[in-house]
mmCIF file of C-alpha atoms in Angstrom:
data_model
loop_
_atom_site.group_PDB
_atom_site.id
_atom_site.type_symbol
_atom_site.label_atom_id
_atom_site.label_comp_id
_atom_site.label_asym_id
_atom_site.label_seq_id
_atom_site.Cartn_x
_atom_site.Cartn_y
_atom_site.Cartn_z
ATOM 1 C CA MET Q 1 7.142 22.121 -9.791
ATOM 2 C CA ILE Q 2 8.001 19.656 -7.046
ATOM 3 C CA ARG Q 3 4.837 18.468 -5.301
ATOM 4 C CA GLY Q 4 6.362 15.813 -3.072
ATOM 5 C CA LEU Q 5 9.523 13.880 -2.287
ATOM 6 C CA GLY Q 6 9.874 10.512 -0.619
ATOM 7 C CA ILE Q 7 12.771 8.224 0.178
ATOM 8 C CA ASP Q 8 12.877 4.783 1.736
ATOM 9 C CA VAL Q 9 15.598 2.320 2.643
ATOM 10 C CA ILE Q 10 14.999 -1.270 3.690
ATOM 11 C CA GLU Q 11 17.150 -4.209 4.702
ATOM 12 C CA VAL Q 12 16.969 -6.914 2.051
ATOM 13 C CA ASP Q 13 16.862 -9.566 4.791
ATOM 14 C CA ARG Q 14 13.573 -8.104 6.035
ATOM 15 C CA ILE Q 15 12.001 -8.872 2.655
ATOM 16 C CA ARG Q 16 13.742 -12.241 2.468
ATOM 17 C CA ARG Q 17 12.233 -13.148 5.869
ATOM 18 C CA ALA Q 18 8.761 -11.971 4.811
ATOM 19 C CA VAL Q 19 8.890 -14.098 1.667
ATOM 20 C CA GLY Q 20 10.230 -17.035 3.691
ATOM 21 C CA ARG Q 21 7.484 -16.703 6.276
ATOM 22 C CA TRP Q 22 4.463 -15.923 4.084
ATOM 23 C CA GLY Q 23 5.680 -17.098 0.662
ATOM 24 C CA GLU Q 24 3.666 -16.104 -2.366
ATOM 25 C CA ALA Q 25 0.921 -14.650 -0.145
ATOM 26 C CA PHE Q 26 3.302 -11.789 0.703
ATOM 27 C CA LEU Q 27 4.101 -11.177 -2.960
ATOM 28 C CA TYR Q 28 0.430 -11.202 -3.979
ATOM 29 C CA ARG Q 29 -0.503 -8.843 -1.143
ATOM 30 C CA VAL Q 30 2.136 -6.235 -1.991
ATOM 31 C CA PHE Q 31 2.607 -6.491 -5.769
ATOM 32 C CA THR Q 32 0.088 -6.147 -8.589
ATOM 33 C CA PRO Q 33 -0.517 -8.945 -11.098
ATOM 34 C CA ALA Q 34 1.279 -6.823 -13.707
ATOM 35 C CA GLU Q 35 4.337 -6.469 -11.465
ATOM 36 C CA LEU Q 36 4.409 -10.207 -10.825
ATOM 37 C CA SER Q 37 3.734 -11.214 -14.434
ATOM 38 C CA ARG Q 38 6.687 -9.255 -15.792
ATOM 39 C CA GLY Q 39 9.045 -11.846 -14.397
ATOM 40 C CA ARG Q 40 10.998 -9.117 -12.640
ATOM 41 C CA VAL Q 41 9.740 -9.989 -9.180
ATOM 42 C CA SER Q 42 10.154 -13.464 -7.729
ATOM 43 C CA ALA Q 43 10.907 -15.027 -4.376
ATOM 44 C CA ALA Q 44 14.447 -15.815 -5.554
ATOM 45 C CA MET Q 45 15.230 -12.148 -6.174
ATOM 46 C CA ALA Q 46 15.075 -10.558 -2.720
ATOM 47 C CA GLU Q 47 17.144 -7.512 -3.694
ATOM 48 C CA ARG Q 48 14.807 -6.604 -6.537
ATOM 49 C CA ILE Q 49 11.722 -7.230 -4.408
ATOM 50 C CA ALA Q 50 13.184 -5.006 -1.683
ATOM 51 C CA GLY Q 51 13.856 -2.269 -4.241
ATOM 52 C CA ARG Q 52 10.274 -2.363 -5.483
ATOM 53 C CA PHE Q 53 8.980 -2.399 -1.900
ATOM 54 C CA ALA Q 54 11.128 0.640 -1.044
ATOM 55 C CA ALA Q 55 9.839 2.382 -4.179
ATOM 56 C CA LYS Q 56 6.226 1.892 -3.082
ATOM 57 C CA GLU Q 57 7.084 3.275 0.366
ATOM 58 C CA ALA Q 58 8.875 6.266 -1.196
ATOM 59 C CA VAL Q 59 5.829 7.035 -3.358
ATOM 60 C CA MET Q 60 3.593 6.901 -0.262
ATOM 61 C CA LYS Q 61 5.896 9.375 1.464
ATOM 62 C CA ALA Q 62 5.915 11.678 -1.568
ATOM 63 C CA LEU Q 63 2.106 11.646 -1.435
ATOM 64 C CA GLY Q 64 2.297 12.539 2.253
ATOM 65 C CA VAL Q 65 0.508 9.414 3.456
ATOM 66 C CA GLY Q 66 1.432 6.041 4.840
ATOM 67 C CA ARG Q 67 -0.079 2.708 5.577
ATOM 68 C CA PRO Q 68 -3.020 2.123 5.889
ATOM 69 C CA GLY Q 69 -3.962 5.250 3.906
ATOM 70 C CA ILE Q 70 -3.110 3.633 0.574
ATOM 71 C CA GLY Q 71 -3.144 -0.026 -0.441
ATOM 72 C CA TRP Q 72 0.062 -1.632 -1.661
ATOM 73 C CA GLN Q 73 -1.482 -2.536 -4.996
ATOM 74 C CA GLU Q 74 -2.626 1.041 -5.637
ATOM 75 C CA ILE Q 75 1.027 1.834 -6.393
ATOM 76 C CA GLU Q 76 2.485 -0.117 -9.277
ATOM 77 C CA ILE Q 77 6.199 -0.003 -10.047
ATOM 78 C CA THR Q 78 7.125 -1.141 -13.541
ATOM 79 C CA VAL Q 79 9.977 -0.468 -15.939
ATOM 80 C CA ASP Q 80 9.987 0.929 -19.444
ATOM 81 C CA PRO Q 81 11.731 -0.933 -22.302
ATOM 82 C CA MET Q 82 15.039 0.695 -21.322
ATOM 83 C CA GLY Q 83 14.735 -0.417 -17.684
ATOM 84 C CA LYS Q 84 13.741 2.989 -16.273
ATOM 85 C CA PRO Q 85 11.386 2.581 -13.297
ATOM 86 C CA GLU Q 86 7.898 4.027 -13.659
ATOM 87 C CA VAL Q 87 5.024 4.717 -11.262
ATOM 88 C CA ARG Q 88 1.375 3.955 -12.013
ATOM 89 C CA LEU Q 89 -1.284 4.859 -9.458
ATOM 90 C CA THR Q 90 -4.855 3.622 -9.063
ATOM 91 C CA GLY Q 91 -7.655 4.067 -6.529
ATOM 92 C CA ARG Q 92 -7.014 6.307 -3.532
ATOM 93 C CA ALA Q 93 -3.392 6.847 -4.526
ATOM 94 C CA ALA Q 94 -4.411 8.217 -7.937
ATOM 95 C CA ALA Q 95 -7.101 10.402 -6.352
ATOM 96 C CA MET Q 96 -4.601 11.831 -3.886
ATOM 97 C CA ALA Q 97 -2.082 12.544 -6.664
ATOM 98 C CA ASP Q 98 -4.808 14.347 -8.619
ATOM 99 C CA ARG Q 99 -5.727 16.464 -5.572
ATOM 100 C CA LEU Q 100 -2.069 17.401 -5.116
ATOM 101 C CA GLY Q 101 -1.680 18.310 -8.788
ATOM 102 C CA ILE Q 102 0.875 15.563 -9.446
ATOM 103 C CA THR Q 103 1.231 14.885 -13.163
ATOM 104 C CA ALA Q 104 4.637 13.173 -13.358
ATOM 105 C CA TRP Q 105 6.936 10.991 -11.281
ATOM 106 C CA ARG Q 106 10.712 10.544 -11.173
ATOM 107 C CA LEU Q 107 11.793 7.341 -9.480
ATOM 108 C CA ALA Q 108 15.236 5.953 -8.650
ATOM 109 C CA ILE Q 109 15.826 2.493 -7.176
ATOM 110 C CA SER Q 110 19.112 0.891 -6.139
ATOM 111 C CA HIS Q 111 20.185 -2.036 -4.024
ATOM 112 C CA THR Q 112 23.100 -4.003 -2.671
ATOM 113 C CA ARG Q 113 23.018 -7.459 -1.133
ATOM 114 C CA LEU Q 114 22.153 -5.838 2.211
ATOM 115 C CA LEU Q 115 20.054 -2.735 1.496
ATOM 116 C CA ALA Q 116 17.593 -1.380 -1.035
ATOM 117 C CA ILE Q 117 16.795 2.309 -1.447
ATOM 118 C CA ALA Q 118 14.317 4.250 -3.530
ATOM 119 C CA GLN Q 119 13.577 7.920 -4.039
ATOM 120 C CA ALA Q 120 10.338 9.237 -5.548
ATOM 121 C CA LEU Q 121 9.905 12.795 -6.776
ATOM 122 C CA ALA Q 122 6.361 13.946 -7.539
ATOM 123 C CA GLU Q 123 5.942 16.801 -10.015
#
């Protein structure tokens, strides 16, 4: 059963500017150590960063909340060995998902040089 649906689109330049302005501080504020340690997120990869950012926003929308209701690092976006994006929740985000009866996530992320989009389906 569908419990929530969220979608987000972001201009890649917005992320590029944030990284340019705040550098690694931006990355460490938004992404978990696990996300950063995988080597899949770096300042040189603005499109991928924007995709992950959009995915976090889409998950927030699927949960029916926004900032500041949930911390950025309470939503972790990783990939399985085949490259399929996965959602892992902690803290308030996990508690909210439990209250809503969410037991599974479907996540799609795509990007071009200009835009990144993500859709999160909570089941």
